[in-house]
Short mmCIF file of C-alpha atoms in Angstrom, two decimals:
data_model
loop_
_atom_site.label_atom_id
_atom_site.label_comp_id
_atom_site.label_asym_id
_atom_site.label_seq_id
_atom_site.Cartn_x
_atom_site.Cartn_y
_atom_site.Cartn_z
CA MET A 1 182.41 146.34 161.84
CA SER A 2 182.68 150.13 161.54
CA HIS A 3 181.71 152.12 158.50
CA PRO A 4 185.33 153.09 157.60
CA GLU A 5 186.28 149.39 157.57
CA LEU A 6 183.38 148.65 155.24
CA SER A 7 184.55 151.47 152.99
CA ARG A 8 188.12 150.23 152.89
CA LEU A 9 187.01 146.69 152.10
CA LEU A 10 184.82 148.06 149.30
CA ALA A 11 187.79 150.00 147.93
CA GLN A 12 189.95 146.86 148.02
CA ASN A 13 187.26 144.88 146.20
CA GLN A 14 186.89 147.60 143.59
CA SER A 15 190.60 148.03 142.85
CA SER A 16 191.48 144.35 142.52
CA SER A 17 190.12 141.10 141.15
CA MET A 18 189.05 139.89 144.61
CA SER A 19 186.88 136.77 144.43
CA ARG A 20 183.76 136.29 146.52
CA ARG A 21 185.60 133.68 148.58
CA GLN A 22 188.51 136.04 149.30
CA PHE A 23 186.09 138.79 150.21
CA MET A 24 184.14 136.55 152.59
CA GLN A 25 187.35 135.43 154.32
CA SER A 26 188.51 139.03 154.77
CA ALA A 27 185.13 140.16 156.09
CA LEU A 28 184.88 137.22 158.52
CA ALA A 29 188.39 137.98 159.80
CA LEU A 30 187.14 141.47 160.63
CA GLY A 31 184.32 140.04 162.72
CA VAL A 32 181.46 140.31 160.23
CA SER A 33 178.84 137.56 160.26
CA ALA A 34 178.55 135.31 157.24
CA SER A 35 175.11 136.68 156.40
CA GLY A 36 176.35 140.26 156.78
CA ALA A 37 179.39 139.61 154.60
CA SER A 38 177.24 137.95 151.95
CA ALA A 39 174.84 140.89 151.92
CA PHE A 40 177.70 143.35 151.65
CA TRP A 41 179.23 141.37 148.76
CA SER A 42 175.93 141.48 146.91
CA ALA A 43 175.68 145.24 147.49
CA ALA A 44 179.26 145.75 146.27
CA VAL A 45 178.60 143.75 143.10
CA GLN A 46 175.44 145.74 142.46
CA ALA A 47 177.33 149.02 143.00
CA GLU A 48 179.87 147.94 140.37
CA THR A 49 177.15 147.73 137.74
CA PRO A 50 177.12 151.11 135.96
CA LYS A 51 173.86 152.98 135.87
CA LYS A 52 172.85 156.39 134.56
CA GLY A 53 171.82 159.47 136.48
CA GLY A 54 172.93 162.22 138.82
CA THR A 55 175.15 165.30 138.78
CA PHE A 56 178.85 164.55 139.18
CA ARG A 57 180.50 167.39 141.13
CA VAL A 58 184.30 167.48 140.99
CA ALA A 59 186.83 169.83 142.59
CA ILE A 60 190.34 170.10 141.21
CA GLY A 61 193.20 172.49 141.87
CA ASN A 62 195.57 174.32 139.56
CA SER A 63 192.80 176.48 138.09
CA ASN A 64 193.85 179.87 136.76
CA THR A 65 192.19 183.05 135.57
CA SER A 66 194.12 182.49 132.34
CA ASP A 67 192.44 179.11 131.73
CA THR A 68 190.97 178.83 128.27
CA LEU A 69 188.78 176.44 126.28
CA ASP A 70 191.47 176.30 123.59
CA PRO A 71 193.05 172.88 124.17
CA ALA A 72 196.27 174.09 122.54
CA GLN A 73 196.82 176.38 125.55
CA ALA A 74 195.81 173.96 128.31
CA SER A 75 198.55 173.46 130.88
CA GLY A 76 197.29 173.24 134.48
CA ALA A 77 195.41 170.28 135.91
CA TYR A 78 192.03 172.03 135.71
CA SER A 79 192.38 173.09 132.07
CA ILE A 80 193.59 169.61 131.13
CA GLN A 81 190.37 168.08 132.44
CA LEU A 82 188.11 170.45 130.47
CA PRO A 83 188.56 169.11 126.90
CA HIS A 84 188.16 165.52 128.04
CA ILE A 85 184.65 166.35 129.24
CA CYS A 86 183.30 168.04 126.11
CA ARG A 87 185.53 166.92 123.24
CA THR A 88 186.90 163.77 121.64
CA TYR A 89 190.31 162.66 120.38
CA LEU A 90 191.35 160.22 117.70
CA THR A 91 192.71 157.87 120.36
CA GLU A 92 192.68 157.58 124.14
CA VAL A 93 194.74 156.09 126.95
CA THR A 94 192.64 153.27 128.39
CA PRO A 95 192.31 152.43 132.10
CA ASP A 96 195.06 149.83 131.69
CA ASN A 97 197.34 152.49 130.13
CA LYS A 98 197.20 151.20 126.60
CA ILE A 99 196.17 153.08 123.46
CA GLY A 100 192.60 152.52 122.37
CA PRO A 101 190.09 154.12 119.99
CA ASP A 102 188.06 157.26 120.58
CA SER A 103 186.85 159.11 117.47
CA ALA A 104 189.02 156.81 115.36
CA ALA A 105 187.63 153.31 115.05
CA SER A 106 190.90 151.87 113.74
CA TRP A 107 194.26 152.80 112.21
CA GLU A 108 197.05 151.28 110.17
CA ALA A 109 200.58 152.29 109.24
CA SER A 110 202.87 151.79 106.27
CA PRO A 111 205.84 149.45 106.88
CA ASP A 112 208.15 152.42 107.51
CA ALA A 113 205.63 154.06 109.91
CA LYS A 114 205.66 157.26 107.84
CA THR A 115 202.08 157.06 106.51
CA TRP A 116 199.15 156.46 108.82
CA ARG A 117 195.45 156.04 107.99
CA PHE A 118 192.85 156.63 110.71
CA THR A 119 189.30 155.46 109.99
CA LEU A 120 186.69 157.42 111.94
CA VAL A 121 183.72 156.05 113.84
CA GLN A 122 180.69 156.75 111.66
CA GLY A 123 177.76 158.83 112.84
CA GLN A 124 179.57 161.14 115.30
CA GLU A 125 178.01 164.56 115.78
CA PHE A 126 179.21 167.81 117.33
CA HIS A 127 177.12 169.54 119.97
CA ASN A 128 175.97 172.10 117.37
CA GLY A 129 174.52 169.34 115.16
CA LYS A 130 177.36 169.25 112.63
CA SER A 131 178.59 165.79 111.61
CA LEU A 132 182.19 164.99 112.59
CA THR A 133 184.22 164.24 109.47
CA SER A 134 187.85 163.93 108.45
CA ALA A 135 187.87 167.66 107.56
CA ASP A 136 187.31 168.49 111.24
CA VAL A 137 190.23 166.31 112.29
CA VAL A 138 192.49 167.90 109.68
CA ALA A 139 191.56 171.43 110.83
CA SER A 140 191.97 170.47 114.49
CA LEU A 141 195.48 169.11 113.99
CA ASN A 142 196.47 172.04 111.79
CA HIS A 143 195.44 174.31 114.66
CA HIS A 144 198.66 173.17 116.38
CA LEU A 145 200.92 173.03 113.32
CA GLY A 146 200.92 176.60 111.99
CA PRO A 147 204.12 178.68 112.08
CA ASN A 148 202.62 181.04 114.68
CA SER A 149 201.18 178.27 116.84
CA LYS A 150 201.92 178.49 120.57
CA SER A 151 200.44 175.05 121.22
CA GLY A 152 201.99 172.90 123.90
CA ALA A 153 201.73 170.02 121.41
CA LYS A 154 203.71 171.73 118.67
CA GLY A 155 206.89 169.85 119.57
CA LEU A 156 205.01 166.55 119.57
CA LEU A 157 203.71 167.19 116.05
CA SER A 158 206.83 168.76 114.56
CA ASP A 159 207.63 165.67 112.46
CA ILE A 160 204.23 165.67 110.73
CA GLU A 161 204.57 166.54 107.05
CA THR A 162 200.93 166.58 105.95
CA VAL A 163 197.46 165.90 107.34
CA SER A 164 194.77 165.23 104.75
CA ALA A 165 191.30 163.80 104.30
CA ASP A 166 190.57 160.72 102.22
CA GLY A 167 186.85 161.18 101.83
CA LYS A 168 184.75 162.04 104.89
CA GLY A 169 185.74 159.06 106.99
CA VAL A 170 189.52 158.64 106.75
CA VAL A 171 192.39 160.87 107.88
CA VAL A 172 195.85 160.37 106.38
CA ILE A 173 198.89 161.60 108.30
CA LYS A 174 202.35 161.57 106.70
CA THR A 175 205.48 162.13 108.78
CA LYS A 176 209.01 163.16 107.84
CA VAL A 177 210.46 160.23 109.77
CA GLY A 178 209.00 156.95 110.88
CA THR A 179 206.81 157.64 113.91
CA ALA A 180 205.89 154.41 115.63
CA ASP A 181 204.24 156.27 118.53
CA LEU A 182 201.78 158.32 116.46
CA PRO A 183 198.59 156.71 117.89
CA SER A 184 199.91 157.47 121.39
CA ILE A 185 200.79 161.04 120.43
CA LEU A 186 197.26 161.67 119.14
CA ALA A 187 195.82 160.93 122.59
CA ASP A 188 197.64 163.99 123.98
CA TYR A 189 195.19 166.27 125.79
CA HIS A 190 195.92 169.23 123.49
CA LEU A 191 194.74 167.38 120.38
CA ALA A 192 190.98 167.53 120.88
CA ILE A 193 188.77 167.45 117.78
CA MET A 194 186.82 170.65 117.07
CA PRO A 195 184.42 171.53 114.24
CA GLU A 196 185.96 172.99 111.08
CA ASP A 197 184.47 176.40 110.19
CA GLY A 198 184.35 176.03 106.39
CA SER A 199 187.68 177.75 105.78
CA GLY A 200 190.02 175.18 107.28
CA ASN A 201 190.10 176.73 110.76
CA VAL A 202 188.44 175.95 114.10
CA ASP A 203 186.80 178.07 116.76
CA ALA A 204 188.88 176.75 119.65
CA LEU A 205 187.22 178.97 122.24
CA SER A 206 183.64 177.82 121.63
CA GLY A 207 183.88 174.69 123.77
CA ILE A 208 181.97 172.81 121.08
CA GLY A 209 183.04 169.22 120.59
CA ALA A 210 181.59 165.78 120.03
CA GLY A 211 182.43 164.60 123.54
CA PRO A 212 180.30 163.06 126.29
CA TYR A 213 179.01 166.38 127.68
CA LYS A 214 177.92 169.74 126.27
CA LEU A 215 179.38 172.85 127.84
CA THR A 216 176.71 175.13 129.36
CA LYS A 217 178.81 177.48 131.50
CA PHE A 218 182.48 178.44 131.79
CA GLU A 219 184.11 180.89 134.20
CA ALA A 220 187.89 180.84 133.84
CA GLY A 221 189.57 179.77 137.04
CA VAL A 222 186.25 179.19 138.79
CA GLN A 223 183.88 176.60 137.31
CA ALA A 224 182.47 174.86 134.28
CA SER A 225 179.13 173.07 133.86
CA PHE A 226 178.06 170.43 131.37
CA VAL A 227 175.02 168.34 130.42
CA ARG A 228 175.00 164.89 128.89
CA ASN A 229 175.43 164.66 125.12
CA GLU A 230 172.77 162.14 124.16
CA LYS A 231 174.40 161.66 120.75
CA TYR A 232 177.85 160.78 122.11
CA HIS A 233 179.15 157.71 120.28
CA ARG A 234 180.13 155.88 123.48
CA GLU A 235 178.53 155.12 126.82
CA THR A 236 178.38 157.71 129.60
CA TYR A 237 176.47 157.73 132.88
CA PHE A 238 176.06 161.09 134.63
CA ASP A 239 173.29 163.49 133.63
CA GLU A 240 175.42 166.56 134.39
CA VAL A 241 178.99 167.42 135.37
CA HIS A 242 180.09 170.41 137.45
CA LEU A 243 183.84 171.05 137.54
CA LEU A 244 184.97 173.45 140.28
CA GLY A 245 188.38 175.08 140.51
CA ILE A 246 189.45 175.06 144.17
CA ASN A 247 193.16 175.71 144.48
CA ASP A 248 193.40 175.62 148.26
CA VAL A 249 193.83 171.96 149.17
CA THR A 250 192.18 172.34 152.59
CA ALA A 251 189.14 173.98 151.01
CA ARG A 252 189.06 171.20 148.43
CA ILE A 253 189.04 168.53 151.14
CA ASN A 254 186.37 170.36 153.11
CA SER A 255 184.19 170.56 150.00
CA LEU A 256 184.24 166.75 149.87
CA LEU A 257 183.66 166.23 153.59
CA SER A 258 180.72 168.65 153.56
CA ASP A 259 179.19 166.97 150.48
CA VAL A 260 179.57 170.04 148.28
CA VAL A 261 181.37 167.82 145.74
CA ASP A 262 181.51 164.09 145.09
CA THR A 263 185.17 163.74 144.16
CA ILE A 264 188.39 165.75 144.57
CA ALA A 265 191.80 165.43 142.96
CA ASP A 266 195.11 165.80 144.78
CA PRO A 267 194.19 165.74 148.47
CA ASP A 268 197.06 166.70 150.75
CA PRO A 269 199.06 163.49 151.41
CA LYS A 270 199.84 164.50 154.99
CA ILE A 271 196.18 164.28 156.01
CA LEU A 272 195.37 161.23 153.91
CA SER A 273 194.99 159.06 157.00
CA MET A 274 192.32 161.43 158.31
CA LEU A 275 190.40 161.14 155.04
CA GLU A 276 190.76 157.36 155.04
CA GLY A 277 189.05 157.25 158.42
CA ALA A 278 186.18 159.50 157.39
CA PRO A 279 182.81 157.79 156.93
CA SER A 280 181.78 157.25 153.31
CA ILE A 281 185.11 158.50 151.83
CA LEU A 282 187.24 156.29 149.57
CA ILE A 283 190.81 157.00 148.44
CA ASP A 284 192.26 156.10 145.05
CA GLU A 285 196.04 156.02 144.53
CA VAL A 286 197.67 155.44 141.14
CA PRO A 287 201.48 155.46 140.62
CA SER A 288 202.31 157.61 137.61
CA GLY A 289 205.08 159.12 135.52
CA THR A 290 204.03 162.67 136.42
CA GLN A 291 207.14 164.62 137.36
CA VAL A 292 207.62 167.14 140.16
CA THR A 293 210.74 169.05 139.19
CA MET A 294 212.83 172.15 139.64
CA ASP A 295 213.96 173.44 136.25
CA MET A 296 217.03 175.55 135.47
CA ASN A 297 217.11 177.72 132.35
CA CYS A 298 220.35 176.56 130.77
CA GLU A 299 220.61 179.74 128.70
CA ALA A 300 220.70 181.92 131.83
CA LYS A 301 223.63 182.36 134.19
CA PRO A 302 224.70 180.58 136.34
CA PHE A 303 222.71 177.62 134.97
CA ASP A 304 224.52 177.72 131.64
CA ASN A 305 227.43 175.98 133.37
CA ALA A 306 227.11 172.16 133.51
CA ASP A 307 229.08 171.97 136.77
CA VAL A 308 226.73 174.44 138.44
CA ARG A 309 223.82 172.25 137.34
CA LEU A 310 225.50 169.17 138.78
CA ALA A 311 226.27 170.98 142.03
CA LEU A 312 222.61 171.94 142.40
CA LYS A 313 221.55 168.36 141.70
CA TYR A 314 223.89 166.89 144.32
CA ALA A 315 222.81 169.54 146.84
CA PHE A 316 219.16 168.38 146.88
CA ASP A 317 218.09 165.74 149.40
CA ARG A 318 215.48 163.94 147.30
CA ARG A 319 214.79 161.17 149.80
CA SER A 320 213.92 163.69 152.49
CA ALA A 321 211.65 165.54 150.05
CA LEU A 322 209.86 162.31 149.05
CA ASP A 323 209.32 161.36 152.69
CA LYS A 324 208.14 164.78 153.88
CA ILE A 325 206.20 166.26 150.94
CA PRO A 326 204.12 163.45 149.36
CA PHE A 327 204.77 161.31 152.49
CA GLY A 328 206.14 158.51 150.35
CA HIS A 329 203.25 158.60 147.87
CA GLY A 330 205.56 158.69 144.86
CA THR A 331 208.71 157.32 143.24
CA LEU A 332 212.14 158.84 143.88
CA GLY A 333 213.38 161.01 141.01
CA ASN A 334 216.79 160.70 139.41
CA ASP A 335 217.10 163.78 137.17
CA GLN A 336 215.76 162.08 134.05
CA PRO A 337 212.08 162.13 133.06
CA ILE A 338 211.24 158.52 132.17
CA ALA A 339 209.45 156.79 135.04
CA PRO A 340 209.66 153.05 135.76
CA ASN A 341 206.12 152.55 134.40
CA ILE A 342 207.00 154.03 130.98
CA PRO A 343 208.48 151.85 128.20
CA TYR A 344 212.26 151.90 127.73
CA TYR A 345 212.96 153.01 131.31
CA ALA A 346 216.72 152.75 131.91
CA GLU A 347 218.30 151.68 135.20
CA ILE A 348 220.71 154.47 136.17
CA PRO A 349 222.50 154.54 139.55
CA GLN A 350 220.52 156.78 141.89
CA ARG A 351 221.98 160.24 142.44
CA GLU A 352 222.19 160.63 146.19
CA TYR A 353 222.44 163.80 148.25
CA ASP A 354 226.17 164.58 148.48
CA PRO A 355 227.27 168.04 149.72
CA ASP A 356 230.93 167.21 149.09
CA LYS A 357 230.32 166.44 145.41
CA ALA A 358 228.24 169.61 145.17
CA ARG A 359 231.18 171.62 146.55
CA PHE A 360 233.54 169.89 144.10
CA HIS A 361 231.46 170.93 141.10
CA LEU A 362 231.00 174.45 142.45
CA LYS A 363 234.76 174.83 142.75
CA LYS A 364 235.25 173.42 139.26
CA ALA A 365 232.78 176.01 137.94
CA GLY A 366 234.40 178.83 139.92
CA ALA A 367 231.05 179.39 141.64
CA GLU A 368 231.75 178.92 145.36
CA ASN A 369 229.18 180.56 147.65
CA LEU A 370 226.54 180.29 144.91
CA SER A 371 223.24 182.08 145.56
CA VAL A 372 220.14 181.52 143.40
CA GLN A 373 216.42 182.29 143.54
CA LEU A 374 213.97 179.41 143.22
CA SER A 375 210.32 180.23 142.40
CA LEU A 376 207.75 177.79 143.78
CA SER A 377 204.02 177.63 144.40
CA ASP A 378 201.53 175.05 145.57
CA ALA A 379 200.23 175.26 141.98
CA VAL A 380 203.19 172.99 141.23
CA TYR A 381 202.32 170.46 143.92
CA PRO A 382 200.74 170.68 147.39
CA GLY A 383 203.72 171.40 149.65
CA ALA A 384 206.04 172.51 146.84
CA VAL A 385 207.14 175.56 148.83
CA ASP A 386 207.95 173.28 151.77
CA MET A 387 210.00 171.17 149.37
CA GLY A 388 211.93 174.32 148.50
CA ASN A 389 212.65 174.85 152.18
CA ILE A 390 214.01 171.30 152.43
CA TYR A 391 216.21 172.07 149.44
CA GLN A 392 217.33 175.33 151.03
CA GLN A 393 218.47 173.46 154.15
CA SER A 394 220.26 170.65 152.32
CA ALA A 395 221.97 173.04 149.87
CA ALA A 396 223.24 175.24 152.71
CA LYS A 397 225.48 172.34 153.79
CA ALA A 398 227.13 172.55 150.35
CA GLY A 399 227.65 176.31 150.64
CA ILE A 400 224.74 177.14 148.33
CA ASN A 401 222.11 179.72 149.25
CA ILE A 402 218.67 178.90 147.84
CA ASP A 403 216.32 181.88 148.13
CA VAL A 404 212.86 180.31 147.95
CA VAL A 405 210.27 182.68 146.46
CA ARG A 406 206.63 181.81 147.13
CA GLU A 407 204.74 182.78 143.96
CA PRO A 408 200.96 183.35 143.61
CA THR A 409 199.05 180.16 142.89
CA ASP A 410 196.44 181.48 140.47
CA SER A 411 198.90 183.07 138.05
CA TYR A 412 201.90 180.77 138.43
CA TRP A 413 201.73 179.03 135.05
CA ALA A 414 201.06 182.27 133.16
CA ASN A 415 203.52 184.60 134.89
CA VAL A 416 206.29 182.48 136.43
CA TRP A 417 206.80 179.17 134.63
CA LEU A 418 208.79 179.63 131.39
CA LYS A 419 209.45 183.21 132.51
CA LYS A 420 211.89 182.91 135.44
CA ALA A 421 215.24 181.14 135.44
CA PHE A 422 214.76 178.57 138.24
CA VAL A 423 211.21 177.32 138.77
CA GLY A 424 209.19 174.43 140.04
CA SER A 425 207.29 172.41 137.44
CA ASN A 426 204.83 169.55 137.24
CA TYR A 427 204.76 167.55 134.01
CA GLY A 428 202.05 165.00 133.44
CA GLN A 429 202.82 161.48 132.35
CA ARG A 430 203.17 160.83 128.65
CA ALA A 431 202.73 157.35 127.19
CA THR A 432 206.15 157.01 125.56
CA PRO A 433 209.69 158.42 125.91
CA ASP A 434 209.38 160.19 122.56
CA MET A 435 206.33 162.09 123.80
CA VAL A 436 208.17 163.14 126.95
CA PHE A 437 211.35 164.19 125.17
CA SER A 438 209.61 165.86 122.22
CA THR A 439 207.37 167.92 124.51
CA PHE A 440 209.91 169.05 127.12
CA TYR A 441 213.42 168.62 125.68
CA ARG A 442 213.30 169.11 121.94
CA ASP A 443 215.03 172.26 120.66
CA GLY A 444 212.41 174.96 120.09
CA ALA A 445 209.55 173.08 121.75
CA PRO A 446 207.23 175.63 123.45
CA TRP A 447 207.44 173.78 126.76
CA ASN A 448 211.20 173.21 126.80
CA SER A 449 211.47 175.07 130.11
CA THR A 450 215.17 174.31 130.65
CA ARG A 451 216.26 175.44 127.16
CA TRP A 452 218.87 172.71 127.50
CA HIS A 453 220.67 171.95 124.25
CA ASN A 454 222.76 168.84 123.79
CA GLU A 455 223.63 168.01 120.21
CA ARG A 456 223.91 164.27 120.78
CA PHE A 457 220.55 164.21 122.56
CA GLN A 458 218.84 166.04 119.68
CA GLN A 459 220.31 163.60 117.15
CA LEU A 460 219.10 160.62 119.16
CA LEU A 461 215.65 162.14 119.54
CA ILE A 462 215.13 162.09 115.76
CA ALA A 463 216.82 158.74 115.22
CA ALA A 464 214.90 156.91 117.98
CA LYS A 465 211.54 158.20 116.78
CA GLY A 466 211.89 156.33 113.48
CA GLU A 467 213.83 153.30 114.73
CA LEU A 468 211.64 150.21 114.47
CA ASP A 469 214.24 147.80 115.89
CA GLU A 470 213.19 147.52 119.55
CA LYS A 471 216.68 146.73 120.86
CA LYS A 472 218.29 149.68 119.10
CA ARG A 473 215.47 151.96 120.16
CA ALA A 474 215.91 150.92 123.79
CA GLU A 475 219.64 151.67 123.60
CA MET A 476 218.95 155.13 122.20
CA TYR A 477 216.39 155.99 124.85
CA GLY A 478 218.74 154.69 127.55
CA GLU A 479 221.52 157.00 126.33
CA MET A 480 219.09 159.94 126.22
CA GLN A 481 218.08 159.33 129.82
CA ARG A 482 221.73 159.28 130.89
CA LEU A 483 222.40 162.54 129.04
CA CYS A 484 219.50 164.18 130.89
CA HIS A 485 220.76 162.80 134.19
CA ASP A 486 224.36 163.96 133.69
CA ASP A 487 224.01 167.19 131.72
CA GLY A 488 220.38 168.37 131.67
CA GLY A 489 218.78 171.25 133.50
CA THR A 490 216.09 169.33 135.40
CA ILE A 491 216.26 168.43 139.08
CA LEU A 492 213.61 165.73 139.37
CA ALA A 493 212.35 165.41 142.93
CA PHE A 494 209.87 162.57 142.50
CA PHE A 495 207.25 161.04 140.26
CA GLN A 496 203.96 161.64 142.02
CA ASN A 497 201.24 159.14 142.70
CA PHE A 498 197.86 160.43 141.64
CA LEU A 499 195.67 160.66 144.71
CA SER A 500 191.95 161.34 144.65
CA ALA A 501 189.17 161.03 147.18
CA ARG A 502 185.51 160.31 146.51
CA ASN A 503 182.24 159.72 148.23
CA GLN A 504 181.59 155.98 148.26
CA ARG A 505 178.53 156.45 146.03
CA VAL A 506 180.96 157.26 143.20
CA GLN A 507 182.06 154.04 141.51
CA HIS A 508 184.55 153.11 138.79
CA GLY A 509 186.18 150.10 137.18
CA LYS A 510 188.99 148.05 138.67
CA LYS A 511 191.76 149.93 136.83
CA LEU A 512 192.48 153.66 136.55
CA SER A 513 194.68 155.32 133.95
CA SER A 514 197.86 156.92 135.29
CA GLU A 515 198.03 159.45 132.45
CA TRP A 516 196.36 162.27 134.42
CA GLN A 517 194.30 162.83 137.53
CA LEU A 518 190.87 161.22 137.68
CA ASP A 519 191.38 158.25 135.39
CA GLY A 520 193.35 160.20 132.81
CA GLY A 521 190.69 162.93 132.73
CA ARG A 522 188.08 160.35 131.69
CA ALA A 523 186.24 159.89 134.98
CA TYR A 524 183.35 161.95 133.62
CA HIS A 525 182.26 159.29 131.17
CA ARG A 526 183.79 156.16 132.76
CA TRP A 527 182.55 156.55 136.35
CA TRP A 528 179.02 156.38 137.74
CA PHE A 529 176.92 156.65 140.91
CA ALA A 530 176.06 153.50 142.83
#
C-alpha cells in the first residue's frame, strides 16, 4: 500500500466516525495485511490524541500592506485570522457550526430578546497581565459603535441601544428590537475583546488580547509570530504560531511541499489532485456559505437600472464558472446570499444562463450594446480573473461587452473594493441570515458594496430580527432572499468550499467549522501535531 493511500485513509478516518471494523475492512480491501492494518489503526488513534509542542507554520493568501491589528478594520482572509490567534470573543462558532462560549461562560435573554446578560469566565488575563473584566468587553464593543466608527461590524451592531457592566463579571446588552441572534453576532471576527485603557477606550493596534497566543512580531502583509499564552483560559497545543502572508497560490503550495509551512489555506482547486497524490499531504474540504460574487453599485449608472442588473445576471454562465474555476468545489450561486447550510435558506428556482432574456432586459432598459468594466483580482478568489473571462464570453452572446480589469492583489481590498462600480467580492459565511443581511445589505452599512436600496427589504430586515415566531421569521427571510434575487445588485457565482492542505503530522478533530478558513480561524488552538 503506497504512502498516498495511507494518507487518504487517515484523512477519511479523521473526518468521519469510522469504526475500527470499518477501517480494517477498507485497509484489507486495499491489500494491507491484518497486522499492518491493525498497527496503522493504533497509530491513527494515537495521532488523534492531542499533545502539546511544536511551531505551527501557516501560509494564507489575501494579505495586504494595509492589514492592521485593529479587528474593526479586518477584511481579507489573512487579517481575519489574526485576532483569532491572539484575542478572545464573548462567543465562538464551534466545529459543528453552533454557537458556544469563549470569554463568556453563559448568557441569558429576556422574553422579548431585548436584554441580554453575558456572564464572563472568571480568572481571564490579558497578555499584559491585566484581568479581563466586563469593562473591557464594554469598551471593545463601543469601539465599533461610535458615530465615526468605520468598523465592518457597525451594521451588525446598529440595533444595540446600550452596553453596560453589572459588576466585573457580567455584561448587559440592551437592543432597540428583539435580537434573537445576538450570541451569534458576538462571534463575528471584528468583535474581539481588547483591554480597556482606563478612559473607556481600547488600544486596538497593540495586538494585546487574552487569546491563546501572544503577539511577538507583526509585519503588515508579510508575517506575524506568536508564542503560547500559558494563562489562556482554554486548552491549546502549539508552543508557537507563525502566520505567513503568501498571496501567490503557487508559491503557497510550494511552501507546503518544501516543508516551509505545515498548513496552507485555499490551494488552487485545479491542482488539487496533484496535492492529493503528494506523500504526507492531506486535504481538508468544508462546504461553506462564503460567497464569490460580482457586485454592482446600484447608485452608479448603468447599474441603477433594475433591468440592466437583470440583464447582467442572465448573461453570466454560472455553471461554467463553477465547473472551471473551483472545479466543482462549491455550490452554485443564485443571486441571493443565503447558502443551503444557513438557517432559513429558501428554495428559489435557479437562474440559468439565458442570453435571450438578457437581451430582453437590455432592450427594456434602453441599454442595447451595453459595455461595462469589471474589476477582478485573485485576491477575490484564485482564478477570479479567469471567471471574469468566462463572463466576458457568455455576456458577448447577449450583446454585452465586459471589459475585465485585472487589479493588483496586494491593494485590492483597500483601493478597488467599495471604490469602483463593478467589482469582484468574497464574503465569508455568517451564522444567520440577519448577520448576512445586516452586514452587506442594510442601508448605511459600511460593507454594503452594492448600495442597493429596497424599501420592502429594509422593513423586513428590522421586522425579522425581532420576530420570535419561527414560521413568520422563515417567511420574512424567504421574501428577502427573493428580493435580492430579483432586484439586488449582486451576481453570486458560487458559494466556495473551504480547501486547505496540511502535512499529515498536523491533526484536528473530526469536524471543522465552515465559518472561515482553517476551522473558522481557530486551528491555532484546536489543532495539534501528531
